[in-house]
């Protein structure tokens, strides 16, 4: 659903990093979106929930996404 530098179904990881750059609450917001899913932030297509992702993997994933430039 996501690619590093281009929109597929959802936004690119670079676009997500740019949107949340400088937002101290971004790691918490993104972790919640990954875990619970969401819609409306990037358009009409909802992101499904991913409750199977462990907290440790979630933290690593969010850090990696936010590090994209």
GROMACS .gro file of N, CA and C in nm:
model
  207
    1UNK      N    1   0.081  -0.121   0.000
    1UNK     CA    2   0.000   0.000   0.000
    1UNK      C    3   0.085   0.127   0.000
    2UNK      N    4   0.209   0.118   0.046
    2UNK     CA    5   0.298   0.233   0.052
    2UNK      C    6   0.429   0.201  -0.019
    3UNK      N    7   0.492   0.303  -0.071
    3UNK     CA    8   0.625   0.291  -0.129
    3UNK      C    9   0.711   0.401  -0.066
    4UNK      N   10   0.840   0.391  -0.082
    4UNK     CA   11   0.929   0.489  -0.021
    4UNK      C   12   0.909   0.628  -0.079
    5UNK      N   13   0.906   0.638  -0.212
    5UNK     CA   14   0.908   0.771  -0.274
    5UNK      C   15   0.796   0.800  -0.372
    6UNK      N   16   0.691   0.717  -0.374
    6UNK     CA   17   0.577   0.747  -0.461
    6UNK      C   18   0.449   0.696  -0.397
    7UNK      N   19   0.340   0.762  -0.430
    7UNK     CA   20   0.211   0.720  -0.378
    7UNK      C   21   0.168   0.594  -0.451
    8UNK      N   22   0.118   0.499  -0.375
    8UNK     CA   23   0.062   0.377  -0.432
    8UNK      C   24  -0.087   0.383  -0.396
    9UNK      N   25  -0.131   0.307  -0.300
    9UNK     CA   26  -0.267   0.322  -0.247
    9UNK      C   27  -0.264   0.433  -0.142
   10UNK      N   28  -0.165   0.425  -0.055
   10UNK     CA   29  -0.145   0.527   0.047
   10UNK      C   30  -0.029   0.617   0.009
   11UNK      N   31   0.000   0.715   0.092
   11UNK     CA   32   0.108   0.809   0.063
   11UNK      C   33   0.245   0.741   0.070
   12UNK      N   34   0.342   0.804   0.008
   12UNK     CA   35   0.479   0.753   0.019
   12UNK      C   36   0.529   0.775   0.161
   13UNK      N   37   0.627   0.696   0.201
   13UNK     CA   38   0.685   0.714   0.333
   13UNK      C   39   0.754   0.850   0.343
   14UNK      N   40   0.811   0.897   0.234
   14UNK     CA   41   0.874   1.030   0.234
   14UNK      C   42   0.771   1.139   0.258
   15UNK      N   43   0.652   1.125   0.199
   15UNK     CA   44   0.545   1.223   0.220
   15UNK      C   45   0.498   1.222   0.365
   16UNK      N   46   0.489   1.104   0.424
   16UNK     CA   47   0.449   1.094   0.564
   16UNK      C   48   0.553   1.162   0.653
   17UNK      N   49   0.680   1.135   0.627
   17UNK     CA   50   0.788   1.197   0.706
   17UNK      C   51   0.784   1.349   0.693
   18UNK      N   52   0.760   1.399   0.572
   18UNK     CA   53   0.755   1.543   0.550
   18UNK      C   54   0.637   1.606   0.623
   19UNK      N   55   0.522   1.539   0.619
   19UNK     CA   56   0.402   1.592   0.685
   19UNK      C   57   0.421   1.604   0.836
   20UNK      N   58   0.491   1.507   0.895
   20UNK     CA   59   0.505   1.505   1.040
   20UNK      C   60   0.639   1.560   1.090
   21UNK      N   61   0.719   1.616   1.000
   21UNK     CA   62   0.848   1.671   1.039
   21UNK      C   63   0.829   1.779   1.146
   22UNK      N   64   0.904   1.767   1.254
   22UNK     CA   65   0.898   1.866   1.361
   22UNK      C   66   0.783   1.846   1.458
   23UNK      N   67   0.700   1.748   1.437
   23UNK     CA   68   0.586   1.721   1.525
   23UNK      C   69   0.630   1.622   1.633
   24UNK      N   70   0.645   1.669   1.754
   24UNK     CA   71   0.692   1.584   1.863
   24UNK      C   72   0.595   1.470   1.893
   25UNK      N   73   0.470   1.486   1.860
   25UNK     CA   74   0.370   1.383   1.885
   25UNK      C   75   0.359   1.283   1.770
   26UNK      N   76   0.435   1.302   1.664
   26UNK     CA   77   0.426   1.218   1.545
   26UNK      C   78   0.446   1.069   1.573
   27UNK      N   79   0.546   1.028   1.651
   27UNK     CA   80   0.561   0.884   1.673
   27UNK      C   81   0.437   0.819   1.735
   28UNK      N   82   0.375   0.887   1.829
   28UNK     CA   83   0.254   0.834   1.892
   28UNK      C   84   0.139   0.831   1.793
   29UNK      N   85   0.122   0.939   1.717
   29UNK     CA   86   0.014   0.946   1.618
   29UNK      C   87   0.028   0.836   1.514
   30UNK      N   88   0.148   0.819   1.461
   30UNK     CA   89   0.169   0.720   1.356
   30UNK      C   90   0.154   0.577   1.409
   31UNK      N   91   0.203   0.553   1.528
   31UNK     CA   92   0.188   0.419   1.586
   31UNK      C   93   0.040   0.385   1.603
   32UNK      N   94  -0.038   0.482   1.646
   32UNK     CA   95  -0.181   0.460   1.662
   32UNK      C   96  -0.248   0.434   1.528
   33UNK      N   97  -0.210   0.509   1.425
   33UNK     CA   98  -0.266   0.488   1.291
   33UNK      C   99  -0.231   0.349   1.238
   34UNK      N  100  -0.109   0.306   1.261
   34UNK     CA  101  -0.069   0.174   1.214
   34UNK      C  102  -0.148   0.066   1.288
   35UNK      N  103  -0.157   0.079   1.418
   35UNK     CA  104  -0.223  -0.022   1.501
   35UNK      C  105  -0.374  -0.026   1.479
   36UNK      N  106  -0.438   0.093   1.475
   36UNK     CA  107  -0.585   0.099   1.470
   36UNK      C  108  -0.641   0.126   1.330
   37UNK      N  109  -0.555   0.167   1.237
   37UNK     CA  110  -0.604   0.206   1.105
   37UNK      C  111  -0.655   0.349   1.109
   38UNK      N  112  -0.706   0.396   0.998
   38UNK     CA  113  -0.759   0.532   0.995
   38UNK      C  114  -0.800   0.572   0.855
   39UNK      N  115  -0.859   0.690   0.847
   39UNK     CA  116  -0.901   0.742   0.717
   39UNK      C  117  -0.915   0.893   0.723
   40UNK      N  118  -0.916   0.954   0.605
   40UNK     CA  119  -0.942   1.096   0.596
   40UNK      C  120  -0.819   1.185   0.597
   41UNK      N  121  -0.706   1.138   0.644
   41UNK     CA  122  -0.586   1.220   0.652
   41UNK      C  123  -0.522   1.235   0.514
   42UNK      N  124  -0.523   1.127   0.436
   42UNK     CA  125  -0.456   1.125   0.306
   42UNK      C  126  -0.554   1.101   0.192
   43UNK      N  127  -0.681   1.113   0.217
   43UNK     CA  128  -0.779   1.089   0.113
   43UNK      C  129  -0.886   0.993   0.160
   44UNK      N  130  -0.964   0.944   0.065
   44UNK     CA  131  -1.081   0.863   0.097
   44UNK      C  132  -1.050   0.717   0.126
   45UNK      N  133  -0.935   0.665   0.083
   45UNK     CA  134  -0.904   0.524   0.102
   45UNK      C  135  -0.857   0.501   0.246
   46UNK      N  136  -0.929   0.418   0.321
   46UNK     CA  137  -0.889   0.393   0.460
   46UNK      C  138  -0.767   0.301   0.470
   47UNK      N  139  -0.691   0.319   0.576
   47UNK     CA  140  -0.581   0.229   0.606
   47UNK      C  141  -0.635   0.125   0.704
   48UNK      N  142  -0.621  -0.003   0.672
   48UNK     CA  143  -0.672  -0.105   0.764
   48UNK      C  144  -0.586  -0.113   0.890
   49UNK      N  145  -0.646  -0.159   1.000
   49UNK     CA  146  -0.569  -0.175   1.124
   49UNK      C  147  -0.468  -0.289   1.111
   50UNK      N  148  -0.361  -0.278   1.186
   50UNK     CA  149  -0.255  -0.379   1.189
   50UNK      C  150  -0.223  -0.415   1.334
   51UNK      N  151  -0.318  -0.473   1.406
   51UNK     CA  152  -0.298  -0.502   1.548
   51UNK      C  153  -0.193  -0.610   1.574
   52UNK      N  154  -0.156  -0.685   1.472
   52UNK     CA  155  -0.058  -0.793   1.489
   52UNK      C  156   0.085  -0.742   1.500
   53UNK      N  157   0.109  -0.615   1.469
   53UNK     CA  158   0.245  -0.560   1.476
   53UNK      C  159   0.282  -0.537   1.622
   54UNK      N  160   0.394  -0.595   1.662
   54UNK     CA  161   0.437  -0.581   1.802
   54UNK      C  162   0.477  -0.437   1.832
   55UNK      N  163   0.479  -0.401   1.958
   55UNK     CA  164   0.518  -0.265   1.998
   55UNK      C  165   0.662  -0.235   1.956
   56UNK      N  166   0.750  -0.333   1.969
   56UNK     CA  167   0.891  -0.312   1.932
   56UNK      C  168   0.903  -0.290   1.781
   57UNK      N  169   0.832  -0.370   1.702
   57UNK     CA  170   0.834  -0.351   1.557
   57UNK      C  171   0.770  -0.218   1.519
   58UNK      N  172   0.663  -0.181   1.589
   58UNK     CA  173   0.594  -0.055   1.562
   58UNK      C  174   0.688   0.063   1.584
   59UNK      N  175   0.762   0.059   1.694
   59UNK     CA  176   0.856   0.167   1.725
   59UNK      C  177   0.963   0.178   1.617
   60UNK      N  178   1.019   0.064   1.577
   60UNK     CA  179   1.122   0.064   1.473
   60UNK      C  180   1.065   0.114   1.339
   61UNK      N  181   0.947   0.071   1.306
   61UNK     CA  182   0.883   0.112   1.180
   61UNK      C  183   0.857   0.262   1.177
   62UNK      N  184   0.802   0.315   1.285
   62UNK     CA  185   0.774   0.459   1.291
   62UNK      C  186   0.903   0.540   1.285
   63UNK      N  187   1.006   0.496   1.355
   63UNK     CA  188   1.134   0.567   1.349
   63UNK      C  189   1.190   0.567   1.206
   64UNK      N  190   1.178   0.454   1.137
   64UNK     CA  191   1.227   0.443   1.000
   64UNK      C  192   1.147   0.534   0.907
   65UNK      N  193   1.015   0.535   0.920
   65UNK     CA  194   0.933   0.621   0.835
   65UNK      C  195   0.970   0.767   0.856
   66UNK      N  196   0.980   0.809   0.981
   66UNK     CA  197   1.010   0.950   1.010
   66UNK      C  198   1.151   0.990   0.968
   67UNK      N  199   1.240   0.894   0.948
   67UNK     CA  200   1.377   0.924   0.907
   67UNK      C  201   1.389   0.943   0.755
   68UNK      N  202   1.282   0.915   0.680
   68UNK     CA  203   1.288   0.930   0.533
   68UNK      C  204   1.299   1.077   0.496
   69UNK      N  205   1.378   1.106   0.394
   69UNK     CA  206   1.396   1.246   0.349
   69UNK      C  207   1.367   1.257   0.203
   0.00000   0.00000   0.00000
